[in-house]
Tab-separated table of C-alpha atoms in Angstrom:
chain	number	residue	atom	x	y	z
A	105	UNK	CA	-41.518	-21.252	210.423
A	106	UNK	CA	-38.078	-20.656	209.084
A	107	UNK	CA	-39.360	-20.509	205.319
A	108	UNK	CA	-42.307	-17.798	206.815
A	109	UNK	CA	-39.452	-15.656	207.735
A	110	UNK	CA	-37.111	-15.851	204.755
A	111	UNK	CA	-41.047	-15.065	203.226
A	112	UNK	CA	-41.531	-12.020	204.516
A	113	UNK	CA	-37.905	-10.653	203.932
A	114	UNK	CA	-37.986	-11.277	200.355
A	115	UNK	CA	-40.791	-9.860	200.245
A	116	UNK	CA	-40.038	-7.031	202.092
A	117	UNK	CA	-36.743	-6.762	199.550
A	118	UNK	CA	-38.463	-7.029	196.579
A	119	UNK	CA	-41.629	-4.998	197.079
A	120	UNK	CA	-39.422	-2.281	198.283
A	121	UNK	CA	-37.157	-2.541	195.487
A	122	UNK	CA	-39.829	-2.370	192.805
A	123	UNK	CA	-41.610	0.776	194.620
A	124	UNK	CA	-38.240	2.740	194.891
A	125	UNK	CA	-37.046	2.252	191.338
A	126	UNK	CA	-40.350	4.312	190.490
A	127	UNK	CA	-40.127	6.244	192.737
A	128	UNK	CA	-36.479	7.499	192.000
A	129	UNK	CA	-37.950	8.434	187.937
A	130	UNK	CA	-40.376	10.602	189.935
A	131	UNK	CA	-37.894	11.892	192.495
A	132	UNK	CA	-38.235	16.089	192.413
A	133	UNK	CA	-40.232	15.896	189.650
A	134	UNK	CA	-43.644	15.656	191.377
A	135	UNK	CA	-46.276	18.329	192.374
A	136	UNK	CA	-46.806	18.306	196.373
A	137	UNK	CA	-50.147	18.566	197.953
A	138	UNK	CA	-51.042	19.278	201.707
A	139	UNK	CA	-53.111	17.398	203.672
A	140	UNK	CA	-55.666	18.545	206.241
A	141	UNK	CA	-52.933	17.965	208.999
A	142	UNK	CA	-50.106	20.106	207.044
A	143	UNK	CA	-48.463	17.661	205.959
A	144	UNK	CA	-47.817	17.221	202.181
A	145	UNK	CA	-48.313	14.125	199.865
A	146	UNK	CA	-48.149	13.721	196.305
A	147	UNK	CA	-49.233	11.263	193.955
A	148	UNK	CA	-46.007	9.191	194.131
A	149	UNK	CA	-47.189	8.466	197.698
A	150	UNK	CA	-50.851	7.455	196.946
A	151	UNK	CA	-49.144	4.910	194.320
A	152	UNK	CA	-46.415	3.830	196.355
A	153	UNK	CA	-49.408	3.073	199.014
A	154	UNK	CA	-51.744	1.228	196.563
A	155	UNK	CA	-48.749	-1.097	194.771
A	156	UNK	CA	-47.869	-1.854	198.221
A	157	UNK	CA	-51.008	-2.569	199.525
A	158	UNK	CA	-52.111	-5.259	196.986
A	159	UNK	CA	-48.571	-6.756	197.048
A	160	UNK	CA	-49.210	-7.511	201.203
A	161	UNK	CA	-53.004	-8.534	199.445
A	162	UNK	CA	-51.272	-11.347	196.916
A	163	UNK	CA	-48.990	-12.382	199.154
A	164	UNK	CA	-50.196	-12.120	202.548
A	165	UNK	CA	-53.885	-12.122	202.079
A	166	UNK	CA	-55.120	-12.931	205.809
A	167	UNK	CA	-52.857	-10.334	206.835
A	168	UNK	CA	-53.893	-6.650	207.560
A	169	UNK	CA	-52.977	-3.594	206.607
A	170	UNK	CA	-51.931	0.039	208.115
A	171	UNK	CA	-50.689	2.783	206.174
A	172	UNK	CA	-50.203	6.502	206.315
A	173	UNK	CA	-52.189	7.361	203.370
A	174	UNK	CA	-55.513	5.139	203.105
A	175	UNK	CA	-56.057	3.260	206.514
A	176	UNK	CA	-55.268	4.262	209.917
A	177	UNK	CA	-57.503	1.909	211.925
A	178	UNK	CA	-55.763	-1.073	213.548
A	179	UNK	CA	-57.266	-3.814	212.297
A	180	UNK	CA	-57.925	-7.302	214.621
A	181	UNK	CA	-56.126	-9.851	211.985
A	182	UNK	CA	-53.427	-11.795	214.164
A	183	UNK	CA	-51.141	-10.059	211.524
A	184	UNK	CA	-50.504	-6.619	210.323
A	185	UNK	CA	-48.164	-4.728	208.011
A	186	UNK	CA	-47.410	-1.264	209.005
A	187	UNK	CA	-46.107	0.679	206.146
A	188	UNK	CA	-45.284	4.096	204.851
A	189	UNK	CA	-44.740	4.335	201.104
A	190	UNK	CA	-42.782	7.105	200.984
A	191	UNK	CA	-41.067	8.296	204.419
A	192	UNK	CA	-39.837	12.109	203.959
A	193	UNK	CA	-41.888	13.489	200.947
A	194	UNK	CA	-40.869	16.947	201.730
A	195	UNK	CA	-37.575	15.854	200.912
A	196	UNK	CA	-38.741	14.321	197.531
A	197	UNK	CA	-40.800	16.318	196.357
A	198	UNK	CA	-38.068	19.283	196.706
A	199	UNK	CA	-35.380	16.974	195.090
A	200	UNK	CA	-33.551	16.436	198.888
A	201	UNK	CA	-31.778	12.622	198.392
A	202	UNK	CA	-33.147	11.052	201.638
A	203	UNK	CA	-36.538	9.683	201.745
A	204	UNK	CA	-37.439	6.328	202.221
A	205	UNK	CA	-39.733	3.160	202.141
A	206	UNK	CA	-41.165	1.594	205.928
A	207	UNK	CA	-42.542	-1.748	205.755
A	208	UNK	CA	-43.057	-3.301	209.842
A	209	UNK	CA	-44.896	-6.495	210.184
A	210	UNK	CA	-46.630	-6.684	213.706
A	211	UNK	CA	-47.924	-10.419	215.155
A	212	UNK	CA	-50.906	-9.743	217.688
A	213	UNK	CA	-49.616	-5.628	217.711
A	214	UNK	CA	-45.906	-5.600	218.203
A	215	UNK	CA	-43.925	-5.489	216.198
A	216	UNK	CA	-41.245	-8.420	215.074
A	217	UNK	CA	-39.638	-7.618	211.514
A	218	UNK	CA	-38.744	-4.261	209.989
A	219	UNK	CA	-37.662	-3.157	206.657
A	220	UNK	CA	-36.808	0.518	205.450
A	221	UNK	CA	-35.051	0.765	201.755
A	222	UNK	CA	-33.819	4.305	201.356
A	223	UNK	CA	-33.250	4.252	197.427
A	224	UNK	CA	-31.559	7.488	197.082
A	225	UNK	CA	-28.676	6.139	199.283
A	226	UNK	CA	-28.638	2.195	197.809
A	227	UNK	CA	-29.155	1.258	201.655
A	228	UNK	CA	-31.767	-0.965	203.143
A	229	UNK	CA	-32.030	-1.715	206.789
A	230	UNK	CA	-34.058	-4.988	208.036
A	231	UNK	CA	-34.071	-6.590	210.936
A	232	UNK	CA	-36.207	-9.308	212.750
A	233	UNK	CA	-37.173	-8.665	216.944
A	234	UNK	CA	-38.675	-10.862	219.282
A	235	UNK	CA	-39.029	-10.119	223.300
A	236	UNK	CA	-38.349	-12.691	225.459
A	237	UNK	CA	-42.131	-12.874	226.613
A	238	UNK	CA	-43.306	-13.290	222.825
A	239	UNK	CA	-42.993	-17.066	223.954
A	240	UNK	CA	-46.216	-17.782	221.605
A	241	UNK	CA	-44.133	-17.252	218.454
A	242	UNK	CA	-42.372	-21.258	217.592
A	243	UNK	CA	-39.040	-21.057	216.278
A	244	UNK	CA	-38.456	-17.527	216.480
A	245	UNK	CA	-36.564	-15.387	213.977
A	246	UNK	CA	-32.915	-14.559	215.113
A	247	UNK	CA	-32.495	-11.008	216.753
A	248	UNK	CA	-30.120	-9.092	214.490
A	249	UNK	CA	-30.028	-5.697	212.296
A	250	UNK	CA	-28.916	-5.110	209.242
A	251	UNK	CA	-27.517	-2.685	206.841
A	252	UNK	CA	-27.110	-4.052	203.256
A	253	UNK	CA	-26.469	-7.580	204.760
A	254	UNK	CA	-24.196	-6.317	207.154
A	255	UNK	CA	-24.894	-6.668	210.687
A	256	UNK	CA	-25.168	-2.910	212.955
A	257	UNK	CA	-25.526	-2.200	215.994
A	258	UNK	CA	-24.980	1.395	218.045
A	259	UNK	CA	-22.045	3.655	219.301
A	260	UNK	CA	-20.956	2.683	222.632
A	261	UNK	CA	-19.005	6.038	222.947
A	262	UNK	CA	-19.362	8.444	225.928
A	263	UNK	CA	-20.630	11.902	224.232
A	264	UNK	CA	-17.687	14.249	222.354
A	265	UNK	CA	-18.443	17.555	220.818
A	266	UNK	CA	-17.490	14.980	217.083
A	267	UNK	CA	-20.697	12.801	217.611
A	268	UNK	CA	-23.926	13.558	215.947
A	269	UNK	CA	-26.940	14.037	217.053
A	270	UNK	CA	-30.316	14.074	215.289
A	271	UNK	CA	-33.433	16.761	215.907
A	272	UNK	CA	-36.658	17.348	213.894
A	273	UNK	CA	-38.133	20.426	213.071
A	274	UNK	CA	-40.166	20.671	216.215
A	275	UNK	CA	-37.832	20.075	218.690
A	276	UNK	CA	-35.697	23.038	217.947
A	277	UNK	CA	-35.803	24.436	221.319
A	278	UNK	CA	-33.500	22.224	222.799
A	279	UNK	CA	-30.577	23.109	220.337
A	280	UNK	CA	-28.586	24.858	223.058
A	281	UNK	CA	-28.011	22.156	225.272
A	282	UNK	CA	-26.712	19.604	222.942
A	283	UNK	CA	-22.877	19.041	222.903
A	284	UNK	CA	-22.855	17.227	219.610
A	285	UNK	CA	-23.001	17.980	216.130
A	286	UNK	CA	-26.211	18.184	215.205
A	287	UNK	CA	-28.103	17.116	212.002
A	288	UNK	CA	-31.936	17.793	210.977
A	289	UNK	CA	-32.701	14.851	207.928
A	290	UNK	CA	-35.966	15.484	207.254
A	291	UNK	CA	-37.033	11.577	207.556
A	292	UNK	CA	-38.061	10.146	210.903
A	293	UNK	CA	-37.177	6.646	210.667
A	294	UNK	CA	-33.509	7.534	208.657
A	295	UNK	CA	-33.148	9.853	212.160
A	296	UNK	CA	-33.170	6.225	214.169
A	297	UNK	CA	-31.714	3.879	212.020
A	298	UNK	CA	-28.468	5.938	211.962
A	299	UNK	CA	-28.190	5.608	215.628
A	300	UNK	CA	-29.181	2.128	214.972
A	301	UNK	CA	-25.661	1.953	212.454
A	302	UNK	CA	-23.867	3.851	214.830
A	303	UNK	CA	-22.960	7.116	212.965
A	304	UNK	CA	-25.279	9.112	215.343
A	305	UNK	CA	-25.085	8.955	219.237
A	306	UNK	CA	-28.862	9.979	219.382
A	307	UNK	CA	-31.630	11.134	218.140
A	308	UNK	CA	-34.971	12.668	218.685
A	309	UNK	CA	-38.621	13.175	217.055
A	310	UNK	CA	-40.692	15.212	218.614
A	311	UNK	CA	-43.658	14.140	217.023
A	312	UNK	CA	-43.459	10.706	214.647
A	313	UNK	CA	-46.462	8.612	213.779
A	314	UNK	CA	-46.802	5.412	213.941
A	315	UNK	CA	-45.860	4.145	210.483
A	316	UNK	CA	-42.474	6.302	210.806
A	317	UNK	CA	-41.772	3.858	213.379
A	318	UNK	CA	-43.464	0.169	213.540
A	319	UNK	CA	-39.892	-0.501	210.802
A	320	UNK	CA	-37.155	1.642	212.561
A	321	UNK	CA	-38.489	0.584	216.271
A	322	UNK	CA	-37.477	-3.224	215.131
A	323	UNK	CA	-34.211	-2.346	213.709
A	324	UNK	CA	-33.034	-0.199	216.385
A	325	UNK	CA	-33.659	-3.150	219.125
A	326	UNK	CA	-32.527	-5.238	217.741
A	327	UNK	CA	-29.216	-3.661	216.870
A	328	UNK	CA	-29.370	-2.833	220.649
A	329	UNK	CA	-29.903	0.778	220.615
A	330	UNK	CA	-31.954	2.046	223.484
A	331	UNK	CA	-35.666	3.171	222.489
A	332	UNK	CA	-37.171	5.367	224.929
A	333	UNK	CA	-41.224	6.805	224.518
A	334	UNK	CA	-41.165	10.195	225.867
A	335	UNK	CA	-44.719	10.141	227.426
A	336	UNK	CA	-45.806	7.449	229.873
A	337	UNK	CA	-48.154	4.621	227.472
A	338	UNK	CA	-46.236	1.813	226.022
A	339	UNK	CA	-46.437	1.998	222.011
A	340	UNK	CA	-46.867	-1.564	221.709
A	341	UNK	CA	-49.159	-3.810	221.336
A	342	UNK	CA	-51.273	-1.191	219.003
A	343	UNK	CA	-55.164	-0.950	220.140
A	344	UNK	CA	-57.416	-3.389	217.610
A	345	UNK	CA	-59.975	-0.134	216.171
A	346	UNK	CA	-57.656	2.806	217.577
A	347	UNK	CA	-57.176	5.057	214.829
A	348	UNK	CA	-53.841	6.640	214.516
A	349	UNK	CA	-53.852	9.170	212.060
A	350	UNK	CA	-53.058	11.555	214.611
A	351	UNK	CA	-51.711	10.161	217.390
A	352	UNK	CA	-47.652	10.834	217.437
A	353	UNK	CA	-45.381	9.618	219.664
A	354	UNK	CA	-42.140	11.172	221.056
A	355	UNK	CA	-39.212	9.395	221.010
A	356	UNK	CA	-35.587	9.678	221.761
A	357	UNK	CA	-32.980	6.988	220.749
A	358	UNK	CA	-30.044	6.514	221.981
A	359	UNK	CA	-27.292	4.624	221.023
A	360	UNK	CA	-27.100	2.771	224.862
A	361	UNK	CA	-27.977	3.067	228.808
A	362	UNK	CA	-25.371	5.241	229.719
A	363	UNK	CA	-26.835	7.785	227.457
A	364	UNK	CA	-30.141	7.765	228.501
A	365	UNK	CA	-30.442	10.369	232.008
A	366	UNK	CA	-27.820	12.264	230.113
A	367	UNK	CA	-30.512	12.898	226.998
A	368	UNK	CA	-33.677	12.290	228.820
A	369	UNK	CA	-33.140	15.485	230.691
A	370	UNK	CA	-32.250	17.549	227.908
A	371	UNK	CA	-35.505	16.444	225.731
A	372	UNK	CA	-37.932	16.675	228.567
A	373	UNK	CA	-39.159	20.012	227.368
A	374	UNK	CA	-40.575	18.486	224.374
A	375	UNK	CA	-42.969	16.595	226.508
A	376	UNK	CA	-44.155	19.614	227.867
């Protein structure tokens, strides 16, 4: 089981690697289109998807496959690859130098490895998670994050006005009641995995999908961050036929417990 894991990172590495060195010669040089949910894509995305795809294919061929830009249906395989080929096209399409690649591999819908290569930055963030009931996986992978082979894990500061804090777009409205610094990056899963690294005491999305998050969710357990859904369901596991193009799911991170009522009651009104 040991080689299956040092499998799937490699692969992970090396997929991503490929994709982003293409995707930097395109980097602001690409017409954006938008989808029927406002969003834009562009045809960096749509190849980014497809090389991706038929690299899980070769490699991992019993394995499925769900991605922001041609299928959004959970499959049933035992196995599944969550990706998003190009996290924060706004960003690269305008020629803004943080975007990224999400690659999460889910075992019976949760999610145990994640992988996010931000090419821009030369930083790539992996980590493998297992919960102590996933008691069905034999020789499990050891819980640890990294950032370019060097472990992470979050602040365990009490808040100062000098910490950061990270918003989207849509959660705006709760600007005045932070104390921190606050930063708007434009890329969901970069928004969690620096709380993940520790440079940011927090962070919220008001409104991430699901392949924004299979990747980060893994890394910022298992740096120990604390991951809280802002509505009621549990994310994981995924529904086998649920279709999640537009499902989103609020999240705040935090970078641990003492943090959390502090947070959770300034975010509540984007739950609302």
């Amino acid at each position: 089981m040991a080689d299956l894991w040092n499998q799937i990172l490699n692969f992970a590495e090396k997929t991503t690697f490929i994709v982003g060195n293409q995707l930097l010669k395109d980097f602001g040089n690409v017409k954006a289109d938008k989808k029927a949910d406002g969003s834009l894509v562009t045809k960096a995305d749509k190849w980014a998807d497809r090389v991706i795809r038929e690299a899980i294919a070769s490699s991992f061929p019993t394995h499925g496959i769900l991605t922001e830009e041609s299928q959004q249906i959970f499959p049933s395989n035992e196995w599944c690859w969550i990706i998003d080929p190009l996290d924060g096209t706004t960003n690269f399409a305008k020629g803004v130098p943080i975007w990224g690649i999400c690659m999460g591999l889910l075992y019976q819908g949760i999610p145990i490895f994640g992988y996010v290569n931000m090419p821009p930055l030369s930083q790539s963030y992996y980590a493998f998670y297992c919960q102590e009931n996933q008691t069905y996986l034999t020789n499990r992978p050891i819980t640890r994050a990294f950032l370019n082979n060097r472990q992470i894990q979050p602040i365990k500061d009490v808040i100062t006005g000098n910490h950061l804090f990270n918003i989207c777009s849509r959660s705006t409205k709760i600007l005045p009641q932070l104390p921190t610094k606050i930063r708007m990056l434009g890329v969901a899963s970069y928004n969690f995995l620096l709380v993940a690294s520790g440079a940011s005491i927090g962070g919220v999305e008001a409104t991430p999908r699901i392949w924004d998050i299979a990747a980060s969710w893994v890394i910022a357990k298992a740096a120990g961050a604390i991951w809280i859904p802002l509505r009621s369901e549990d994310i994981f596991p995924l529904k086998i036929g649920k279709d999640y193009l537009s499902h989103p799911f609020p999240t705040l991170v935090v970078g641990n417990e003492e943090l959390v009522p502090y947070f959770s009651a300034i975010v509540e009104p984007l739950i609302k």
